[in-house]
């Protein structure tokens, strides 16, 4: 099952938000806001039909608007009612995770009209269907027509602003880094600068290398093949005789310690800053560093102990 | 180490410098992308094609936007106030204790593969952060703007820690399969179970460290 129907649904929503931004001239930078969501809409609605280079030019335009054109910070819409709502309001909120889980687990086993879902597609369709059903529930509970909810969602999205795009831009940057050989260069630099034939040096280089490269690329999955291929296999496994299973698991989790400390992992560390209306852009990272550093140290010790039993 | 290898590190330097100098993230990404295209020798068209196809393949990251109308609608009808009132009725509720319970729930469910049982847009903004804030309001010195910000950030951090150090214990998780494939290519056969089991010591350590920080926060606050 392709993801195109989901992208069309989301692209339609972006088009709606773009149209709203263009017609609502009360707020600043209407043209830029409208253009931003219009380009997003094009990339989601017909992105697959465009030549890759054209899509790339649109992505560049998005990044330029995000970097220079959009307001730095838009106040999040007021949370409205100050009197506590009805307890039934919890229903739509809890329906999102509950339905997502049910559909994620069941879709791969169903075959409706010979349509097969991969695990990833099932999770994404699960999320999308859950959100649509939850919206219907929310409208039933609050007794409103859909237009208002969509408009409110648009306001919330605009308050997140350019941060909404960052996870995507950074994923693209990761691909570019891989093409430019950035990871291999970093692994080589570590290998040249450190005497990896000493066991504890190799352990340090592997664990810290995972964390550092993850911080640079924003993603432990991208860092793993580079560091495990450049330091883990040739030195720790072949020279020092490390057990590969704990080496792999704890190495990846050392990378996750890096994820906790980098703005490159935007969907985890920067999007919540916008969602929670925080003033300090690094507030979430700052809250995570005191967990990440001792945990990374613990991982280095675990690597030394568990790989060489 | 050839000059070309050092050359390839320039994009990383751009990222590190850009974020260190607190530049706008979109601008940092833009310049890092241009420099990576340059040192990678992709050419203008090659760079654009990589940007375009990379973006199109990563579009699924934005699907969470579909949850925003739901969250915005229930918030406009007082969901966050409701969450606060519920916690207000729990005497002895403290942000650290509450977030510790959330950490256990998040990490436990992620270890079972139920990673969608949380998230910043769906759970932290509408429920977890308001509940933690309400708990902080019950503390003796109340909740000033700085502490409100810290409690919210800690709520988001707790969601991340629980997710990261839970999901790796799940056998069918992408990272576990990635590691298995990596070693299989190099002639070492590992079972997913083996890899997932070796994640347990770090998972316990993560829970202990972050959990201790959460409880320590409550204690420090009550002593002030």
Coordinates of C-alpha atoms in Angstrom, one line a residue:
Chain A
X1 CA 0.0 0.0 0.0
X2 CA 1.6 3.3 -1.0
X3 CA 1.5 6.3 1.3
X4 CA 0.2 8.6 -1.4
X5 CA -3.4 8.8 -0.1
X6 CA -2.1 10.0 3.3
X7 CA 0.1 12.6 1.6
X8 CA -2.8 13.8 -0.4
X9 CA -4.9 14.2 2.7
X10 CA -2.2 16.1 4.5
X11 CA -1.4 18.2 1.3
X12 CA -5.1 19.2 1.1
X13 CA -4.9 20.4 4.7
X14 CA -1.8 22.4 4.0
X15 CA -3.5 24.0 1.0
X16 CA -6.4 24.9 3.3
X17 CA -4.0 26.5 5.8
X18 CA -2.3 28.4 3.0
X19 CA -5.6 29.7 1.7
X20 CA -6.5 30.8 5.2
X21 CA -3.2 32.6 5.7
X22 CA -3.6 34.4 2.4
X23 CA -7.1 35.7 3.2
X24 CA -6.5 36.5 6.8
X25 CA -4.6 39.8 6.5
X26 CA -4.8 40.8 10.1
X27 CA -1.7 38.9 11.1
X28 CA 1.8 39.8 9.9
X29 CA 3.6 38.2 6.9
X30 CA 0.5 36.8 5.3
X31 CA 2.2 36.3 1.9
X32 CA 5.2 34.4 3.4
X33 CA 3.0 32.2 5.6
X34 CA 0.7 31.5 2.7
X35 CA 3.6 30.7 0.3
X36 CA 5.2 28.4 2.9
X37 CA 2.1 26.2 3.2
X38 CA 1.4 26.4 -0.5
X39 CA 4.8 24.9 -1.3
X40 CA 4.3 22.2 1.3
X41 CA 0.9 21.5 -0.2
X42 CA 2.5 21.1 -3.7
X43 CA 5.2 18.8 -2.4
X44 CA 2.7 16.6 -0.6
X45 CA -0.1 16.6 -3.3
X46 CA 2.0 16.1 -6.4
X47 CA 5.6 15.7 -5.2
X48 CA 5.9 12.2 -6.8
X49 CA 5.0 13.6 -10.2
X50 CA 7.6 16.4 -10.1
X51 CA 11.2 15.9 -11.4
X52 CA 13.4 15.4 -8.3
X53 CA 15.4 18.6 -9.1
X54 CA 12.2 20.7 -9.2
X55 CA 11.1 19.2 -5.9
X56 CA 14.6 20.0 -4.6
X57 CA 14.3 23.7 -5.7
X58 CA 10.9 23.8 -3.8
X59 CA 12.6 22.4 -0.7
X60 CA 15.3 25.1 -1.0
X61 CA 12.6 27.8 -1.3
X62 CA 10.9 26.3 1.8
X63 CA 14.1 26.5 3.8
X64 CA 14.7 30.1 2.7
X65 CA 11.2 31.2 3.7
X66 CA 11.5 29.3 7.0
X67 CA 14.9 30.9 7.7
X68 CA 14.2 34.5 6.7
X69 CA 10.5 35.0 5.9
X70 CA 8.4 33.5 8.7
X71 CA 7.9 35.2 12.0
X72 CA 10.4 34.0 14.6
X73 CA 7.8 33.1 17.2
X74 CA 4.0 33.2 17.0
X75 CA 2.1 33.1 20.2
X76 CA 0.4 29.8 20.6
X77 CA -3.4 30.2 20.4
X78 CA -4.8 30.7 23.9
X79 CA -6.0 27.5 25.4
X80 CA -9.5 28.9 25.2
X81 CA -11.9 28.0 27.9
X82 CA -10.5 28.6 31.3
X83 CA -13.2 26.6 33.0
X84 CA -12.4 22.9 33.1
X85 CA -14.0 21.0 30.3
X86 CA -16.1 17.9 30.4
X87 CA -14.3 14.7 31.2
X88 CA -15.5 13.3 27.8
X89 CA -12.8 15.5 26.2
X90 CA -10.3 12.9 27.2
X91 CA -12.0 10.4 24.9
X92 CA -10.7 11.8 21.6
X93 CA -7.2 12.4 23.0
X94 CA -6.9 8.8 24.3
X95 CA -8.5 7.5 21.0
X96 CA -5.5 8.6 19.0
X97 CA -2.9 6.3 20.7
X98 CA -5.4 3.5 21.3
X99 CA -6.6 3.3 17.7
X100 CA -3.1 3.8 16.3
X101 CA -2.0 0.7 18.3
X102 CA -4.9 -1.4 17.3
X103 CA -4.5 -0.6 13.6
X104 CA -0.7 -0.9 13.6
X105 CA -1.0 -4.4 15.0
X106 CA -4.0 -5.5 12.9
X107 CA -3.5 -4.0 9.4
X108 CA -0.5 -6.1 8.4
X109 CA -2.7 -9.2 9.0
X110 CA -5.7 -8.0 7.1
X111 CA -5.8 -8.0 3.4
X112 CA -8.7 -5.9 2.2
X113 CA -9.3 -6.3 -1.5
X114 CA -5.7 -7.7 -1.9
X115 CA -4.1 -4.6 -0.5
X116 CA -1.2 -5.5 1.7
X117 CA 0.3 -3.2 4.4
X118 CA 3.9 -3.2 5.3
X119 CA 4.7 -2.6 9.0
X120 CA 5.7 1.0 8.4
X121 CA 2.6 1.7 6.2
X122 CA 0.4 0.1 8.9
X123 CA 1.8 2.4 11.6
X124 CA 1.3 5.5 9.4
X125 CA -2.2 4.5 8.2
X126 CA -3.0 3.7 11.8
X127 CA -2.0 7.1 13.0
X128 CA -3.8 8.9 10.2
X129 CA -7.1 7.0 10.6
X130 CA -6.9 7.4 14.3
X131 CA -6.5 11.1 13.9
X132 CA -9.5 11.4 11.6
X133 CA -11.7 9.2 13.9
X134 CA -10.5 11.2 16.9
X135 CA -11.5 14.4 15.1
X136 CA -15.0 13.1 14.6
X137 CA -15.1 12.1 18.3
X138 CA -13.9 15.6 19.3
X139 CA -16.5 17.2 17.2
X140 CA -19.2 15.0 18.6
X141 CA -18.1 15.8 22.2
X142 CA -17.7 19.5 21.6
X143 CA -20.7 19.8 19.2
X144 CA -19.0 21.9 16.6
X145 CA -18.7 21.7 12.8
X146 CA -15.3 20.6 11.4
X147 CA -14.3 24.0 10.0
X148 CA -13.6 25.4 13.4
X149 CA -11.5 22.5 14.5
X150 CA -9.5 22.6 11.2
X151 CA -8.9 26.3 11.7
X152 CA -7.8 25.9 15.3
X153 CA -5.4 23.1 14.2
X154 CA -4.1 25.5 11.6
X155 CA -3.4 28.1 14.2
X156 CA -1.6 25.6 16.3
X157 CA 0.4 24.5 13.3
X158 CA 1.3 28.1 12.5
X159 CA 2.4 28.7 16.1
X160 CA 4.9 25.8 15.7
X161 CA 5.8 27.5 12.4
X162 CA 9.1 26.6 10.8
X163 CA 10.0 24.1 13.5
X164 CA 7.4 21.8 11.9
X165 CA 9.7 21.5 8.8
X166 CA 12.9 20.9 10.7
X167 CA 12.7 17.2 11.2
X168 CA 12.2 16.8 7.4
X169 CA 15.0 19.2 6.5
X170 CA 17.4 17.5 8.9
X171 CA 16.5 14.1 7.5
X172 CA 17.4 15.4 4.1
X173 CA 20.6 16.8 5.5
X174 CA 21.5 13.4 6.9
X175 CA 21.1 11.9 3.4
X176 CA 23.3 14.6 2.0
X177 CA 25.9 14.0 4.7
X178 CA 26.0 10.3 3.8
X179 CA 26.5 11.2 0.1
X180 CA 29.3 13.6 0.9
X181 CA 31.1 10.9 3.0
X182 CA 30.9 12.9 6.2
X183 CA 30.5 9.9 8.5
X184 CA 33.3 7.9 7.0
X185 CA 35.6 11.0 7.3
X186 CA 34.7 11.4 11.0
X187 CA 35.3 7.7 11.7
X188 CA 38.7 8.0 9.9
X189 CA 39.6 11.1 11.8
X190 CA 38.9 9.3 15.1
X191 CA 40.9 6.3 13.9
X192 CA 43.9 8.4 12.9
X193 CA 43.9 10.5 16.1
X194 CA 43.4 7.6 18.6
X195 CA 45.5 4.5 19.2
X196 CA 42.7 2.0 18.6
X197 CA 44.9 -1.1 19.2
X198 CA 44.6 -0.3 22.9
X199 CA 41.4 -1.9 24.1
X200 CA 40.0 0.8 26.4
X201 CA 40.8 3.5 23.8
X202 CA 38.9 1.6 21.2
X203 CA 35.9 1.3 23.6
X204 CA 36.0 5.0 24.3
X205 CA 36.3 5.8 20.6
X206 CA 33.4 3.5 19.7
X207 CA 30.9 4.8 22.4
X208 CA 31.9 8.4 22.2
X209 CA 32.1 8.2 18.4
X210 CA 28.5 6.9 18.3
X211 CA 27.3 9.7 20.5
X212 CA 29.2 12.4 18.6
X213 CA 28.3 11.3 15.1
X214 CA 24.7 11.0 16.2
X215 CA 24.8 14.5 17.4
X216 CA 26.3 15.7 14.1
X217 CA 23.8 13.7 11.9
X218 CA 20.8 13.9 14.3
X219 CA 20.2 10.2 13.9
X220 CA 21.7 7.1 15.5
X221 CA 20.6 4.9 12.7
X222 CA 22.8 6.8 10.3
X223 CA 25.7 6.8 12.7
X224 CA 25.7 3.1 13.5
X225 CA 26.9 1.6 10.2
X226 CA 29.7 4.2 10.0
X227 CA 31.0 3.7 13.6
X228 CA 30.4 0.0 13.8
X229 CA 32.0 -0.4 10.4
X230 CA 34.9 1.9 11.1
X231 CA 35.8 1.1 14.7
X232 CA 33.5 -1.7 16.0
X233 CA 34.2 -4.4 13.5
X234 CA 37.9 -3.8 12.5
X235 CA 39.1 -3.0 16.0
X236 CA 36.8 -4.2 18.8
X237 CA 35.6 -7.4 17.2
X238 CA 38.6 -8.4 15.0
X239 CA 41.5 -7.2 17.1
X240 CA 40.2 -7.2 20.7
X241 CA 37.6 -10.1 20.3
X242 CA 34.5 -8.2 21.6
X243 CA 31.2 -10.0 21.7
X244 CA 29.2 -8.4 18.8
X245 CA 25.7 -8.6 20.3
X246 CA 26.3 -6.4 23.4
X247 CA 28.6 -4.2 21.2
X248 CA 25.8 -3.5 18.8
X249 CA 23.0 -3.0 21.3
X250 CA 25.0 -0.7 23.7
X251 CA 26.6 1.1 20.9
X252 CA 23.3 2.1 19.4
X253 CA 22.1 3.2 22.8
X254 CA 25.2 5.3 23.2
X255 CA 24.1 7.0 20.0
X256 CA 20.7 7.6 21.6
X257 CA 22.5 9.5 24.4
X258 CA 23.8 11.8 21.6
X259 CA 20.2 12.2 20.3
X260 CA 19.2 13.6 23.6
X261 CA 21.8 16.3 23.3
X262 CA 21.5 17.6 19.8
X263 CA 19.3 20.2 18.1
X264 CA 19.7 18.1 14.9
X265 CA 17.2 15.6 16.4
X266 CA 14.6 18.3 15.8
X267 CA 11.4 16.3 16.2
X268 CA 12.4 15.2 19.7
X269 CA 14.3 18.3 20.9
X270 CA 13.0 21.3 19.0
X271 CA 9.4 20.6 18.0
X272 CA 8.3 20.2 21.7
X273 CA 9.9 23.6 22.4
X274 CA 7.5 25.1 20.0
X275 CA 4.6 22.9 21.0
X276 CA 5.0 23.7 24.7
X277 CA 5.6 27.4 24.0
X278 CA 9.0 27.5 25.7
X279 CA 11.2 30.7 25.5
X280 CA 14.6 28.9 25.4
X281 CA 15.1 27.0 22.2
X282 CA 17.5 24.6 24.0
X283 CA 15.2 24.1 27.0
X284 CA 14.5 20.4 26.2
X285 CA 18.1 19.6 25.5
X286 CA 19.1 21.3 28.7
X287 CA 16.6 19.2 30.6
X288 CA 18.1 16.0 29.0
X289 CA 21.9 16.6 29.3
X290 CA 22.0 15.6 33.0
X291 CA 20.5 12.3 32.1
X292 CA 22.4 11.8 28.9
X293 CA 26.0 12.3 30.2
X294 CA 25.9 9.9 33.2
X295 CA 24.0 7.4 31.0
X296 CA 26.7 7.6 28.3
X297 CA 29.4 7.1 30.9
X298 CA 27.4 4.1 32.2
X299 CA 27.3 2.7 28.6
X300 CA 31.0 3.0 28.2
X301 CA 31.5 0.9 31.4
X302 CA 28.9 -1.6 30.2
X303 CA 30.6 -1.9 26.9
X304 CA 33.9 -2.7 28.6
X305 CA 32.3 -5.2 31.0
X306 CA 29.7 -7.0 28.8
X307 CA 31.6 -7.2 25.5
X308 CA 34.6 -8.9 27.2
X309 CA 33.2 -11.4 29.6
Chain B
X1 CA 44.2 10.9 6.5
X2 CA 44.1 12.7 3.1
X3 CA 43.1 16.3 2.6
X4 CA 39.9 15.2 1.0
X5 CA 38.9 13.4 4.3
X6 CA 39.4 16.5 6.4
X7 CA 37.5 18.5 3.6
X8 CA 34.5 16.2 4.1
X9 CA 34.2 17.3 7.8
X10 CA 33.4 20.9 6.8
X11 CA 29.6 20.3 6.8
X12 CA 29.8 19.0 10.4
X13 CA 31.8 22.1 11.3
X14 CA 29.0 24.3 9.7
X15 CA 26.4 22.5 11.8
X16 CA 28.3 22.7 15.1
X17 CA 29.3 26.4 14.6
X18 CA 25.8 27.3 13.4
X19 CA 24.1 25.8 16.5
X20 CA 26.8 27.0 18.8
X21 CA 26.3 30.6 17.6
X22 CA 22.6 30.1 18.1
X23 CA 21.8 30.8 14.4
X24 CA 18.3 30.1 13.1
X25 CA 18.1 26.3 12.6
X26 CA 16.6 26.6 9.1
X27 CA 19.6 28.7 8.0
X28 CA 22.1 26.3 9.6
X29 CA 20.5 23.4 7.7
X30 CA 20.6 25.4 4.5
X31 CA 24.3 26.3 4.7
X32 CA 25.2 22.8 5.9
X33 CA 23.3 21.3 2.9
X34 CA 25.1 23.7 0.5
X35 CA 28.5 22.9 1.9
X36 CA 27.8 19.1 1.9
X37 CA 26.8 19.4 -1.8
X38 CA 30.0 21.3 -2.4
X39 CA 32.5 18.9 -0.7
X40 CA 30.5 15.9 -2.0
X41 CA 30.9 17.2 -5.5
X42 CA 27.2 16.7 -6.3
X43 CA 26.9 19.7 -8.6
X44 CA 23.8 22.0 -8.6
X45 CA 21.4 19.5 -10.2
X46 CA 22.7 16.6 -8.1
X47 CA 22.3 18.7 -4.9
X48 CA 18.7 19.6 -5.9
X49 CA 17.8 16.0 -6.8
X50 CA 19.2 14.8 -3.5
X51 CA 17.2 17.4 -1.6
X52 CA 14.1 16.7 -3.5
X53 CA 14.1 12.9 -3.2
X54 CA 15.3 13.0 0.4
X55 CA 12.4 15.3 1.3
X56 CA 9.8 13.3 -0.6
X57 CA 11.0 10.1 1.2
X58 CA 10.8 11.7 4.6
X59 CA 7.3 13.2 4.2
X60 CA 5.8 10.6 6.7
X61 CA 7.5 12.6 9.5
X62 CA 4.8 15.3 9.1
X63 CA 1.8 13.0 9.4
X64 CA 1.6 13.8 13.1
X65 CA 0.2 17.2 11.9
X66 CA -3.1 15.4 11.4
X67 CA -3.5 15.2 15.2
X68 CA -3.3 18.9 15.7
X69 CA -7.0 19.8 14.9
X70 CA -8.1 17.2 17.5
X71 CA -5.7 18.6 20.1
X72 CA -6.6 22.2 19.3
X73 CA -10.3 21.5 19.5
X74 CA -10.3 19.7 22.8
X75 CA -7.9 22.3 24.3
X76 CA -10.3 25.1 23.2
X77 CA -13.0 23.4 25.2
X78 CA -10.9 23.2 28.4
X79 CA -8.9 19.9 28.2
X80 CA -5.8 21.4 29.8
X81 CA -7.8 23.0 32.5
X82 CA -9.5 19.6 33.1
X83 CA -6.1 17.9 33.3
X84 CA -5.0 20.5 35.9
X85 CA -8.2 20.1 38.0
X86 CA -7.8 16.3 38.1
X87 CA -4.2 16.6 39.4
X88 CA -5.3 19.4 41.8
X89 CA -7.5 16.8 43.5
X90 CA -4.5 14.5 44.1
X91 CA -3.0 15.6 47.4
X92 CA 0.7 14.9 47.5
X93 CA 1.0 15.1 43.7
X94 CA 4.5 16.3 42.7
X95 CA 5.9 16.9 39.2
X96 CA 8.8 14.5 39.7
X97 CA 6.6 11.7 41.0
X98 CA 4.0 12.2 38.3
X99 CA 6.7 12.2 35.5
X100 CA 8.3 9.1 37.1
X101 CA 5.0 7.3 36.6
X102 CA 4.8 8.5 33.0
X103 CA 8.4 7.4 32.4
X104 CA 7.5 3.9 33.6
X105 CA 4.4 3.8 31.4
X106 CA 6.2 5.2 28.3
X107 CA 9.3 3.0 28.6
X108 CA 7.3 -0.1 29.4
X109 CA 4.9 0.4 26.5
X110 CA 7.7 1.3 24.0
X111 CA 9.5 -2.0 25.0
X112 CA 6.3 -3.8 24.0
X113 CA 6.4 -2.1 20.6
X114 CA 3.6 0.4 21.5
X115 CA 5.6 3.5 20.7
X116 CA 2.5 5.5 19.7
X117 CA 1.3 5.5 23.3
X118 CA 2.9 8.9 23.9
X119 CA 4.5 11.7 21.9
X120 CA 4.8 15.5 22.2
X121 CA 1.8 16.6 20.2
X122 CA -0.6 13.8 21.3
X123 CA 0.3 13.3 25.0
X124 CA 2.8 15.8 26.4
X125 CA 1.2 19.0 25.3
X126 CA -2.5 18.2 26.1
X127 CA -2.0 16.0 29.1
X128 CA 1.4 15.3 30.6
X129 CA 2.8 18.9 30.8
X130 CA -0.5 20.4 32.2
X131 CA -0.6 17.7 34.8
X132 CA 3.0 18.2 35.8
X133 CA 2.4 22.0 36.0
X134 CA -0.7 21.5 38.2
X135 CA 1.4 19.3 40.5
X136 CA 4.1 22.0 40.7
X137 CA 1.4 24.5 41.6
X138 CA 0.8 22.5 44.8
X139 CA 4.3 22.9 45.9
X140 CA 4.9 25.3 48.8
X141 CA 6.5 28.1 46.7
X142 CA 4.0 27.9 43.8
X143 CA 5.0 28.1 40.2
X144 CA 6.8 31.0 38.7
X145 CA 7.5 31.5 35.0
X146 CA 11.0 30.0 35.1
X147 CA 9.9 26.9 37.0
X148 CA 6.9 26.5 34.7
X149 CA 9.3 26.4 31.7
X150 CA 11.5 23.9 33.5
X151 CA 8.6 21.6 34.3
X152 CA 7.4 21.7 30.8
X153 CA 10.8 20.9 29.4
X154 CA 11.3 18.1 31.8
X155 CA 7.9 16.6 30.7
X156 CA 9.1 16.6 27.1
X157 CA 12.5 15.2 28.2
X158 CA 10.8 12.4 30.1
X159 CA 8.8 11.4 27.0
X160 CA 12.1 11.2 25.0
X161 CA 14.0 9.2 27.5
X162 CA 11.2 6.7 28.0
X163 CA 10.8 6.2 24.2
X164 CA 14.5 5.9 23.3
X165 CA 15.4 3.5 26.0
X166 CA 12.3 1.4 25.7
X167 CA 11.9 0.9 22.0
X168 CA 15.3 -0.8 21.7
X169 CA 14.0 -3.7 23.8
X170 CA 11.4 -4.5 21.2
X171 CA 12.4 -7.4 18.9
X172 CA 10.8 -6.1 15.7
X173 CA 12.0 -2.5 16.2
X174 CA 13.9 -1.1 13.2
X175 CA 17.1 -0.4 15.0
X176 CA 17.3 -4.1 16.2
X177 CA 16.8 -5.3 12.6
X178 CA 19.3 -2.8 11.3
X179 CA 22.0 -4.0 13.7
X180 CA 21.2 -7.6 12.8
X181 CA 21.5 -6.9 9.0
X182 CA 24.8 -5.0 9.6
X183 CA 26.4 -7.9 11.2
X184 CA 24.8 -10.5 8.9
X185 CA 26.5 -8.7 5.9
X186 CA 29.8 -9.2 7.7
X187 CA 29.2 -12.9 8.3
X188 CA 28.2 -12.7 12.0
X189 CA 24.7 -14.1 12.7
X190 CA 23.0 -12.5 15.6
X191 CA 19.4 -13.3 16.8
X192 CA 17.1 -10.2 17.3
X193 CA 16.4 -11.6 20.8
X194 CA 20.2 -11.5 21.6
X195 CA 20.5 -7.8 20.6
X196 CA 17.3 -6.8 22.4
X197 CA 18.4 -8.5 25.6
X198 CA 21.7 -6.7 25.7
X199 CA 19.8 -3.4 25.6
X200 CA 18.2 -4.2 29.0
X201 CA 21.2 -3.0 31.3
X202 CA 21.2 0.4 29.6
X203 CA 17.4 0.6 29.8
X204 CA 17.5 -0.1 33.5
X205 CA 20.3 2.5 34.0
X206 CA 18.3 5.1 32.0
X207 CA 15.2 4.6 34.1
X208 CA 17.3 4.8 37.3
X209 CA 19.2 7.9 36.3
X210 CA 16.3 9.9 34.9
X211 CA 14.0 8.6 37.7
X212 CA 16.4 9.6 40.4
X213 CA 16.7 13.1 38.8
X214 CA 12.9 13.5 38.8
X215 CA 12.6 12.5 42.5
X216 CA 15.7 14.7 43.4
X217 CA 14.0 17.6 41.7
X218 CA 10.9 17.2 44.0
X219 CA 13.2 16.9 47.1
X220 CA 15.2 20.0 46.2
X221 CA 12.0 22.0 45.6
X222 CA 10.5 21.0 48.9
X223 CA 13.7 22.1 50.8
X224 CA 13.9 25.5 49.3

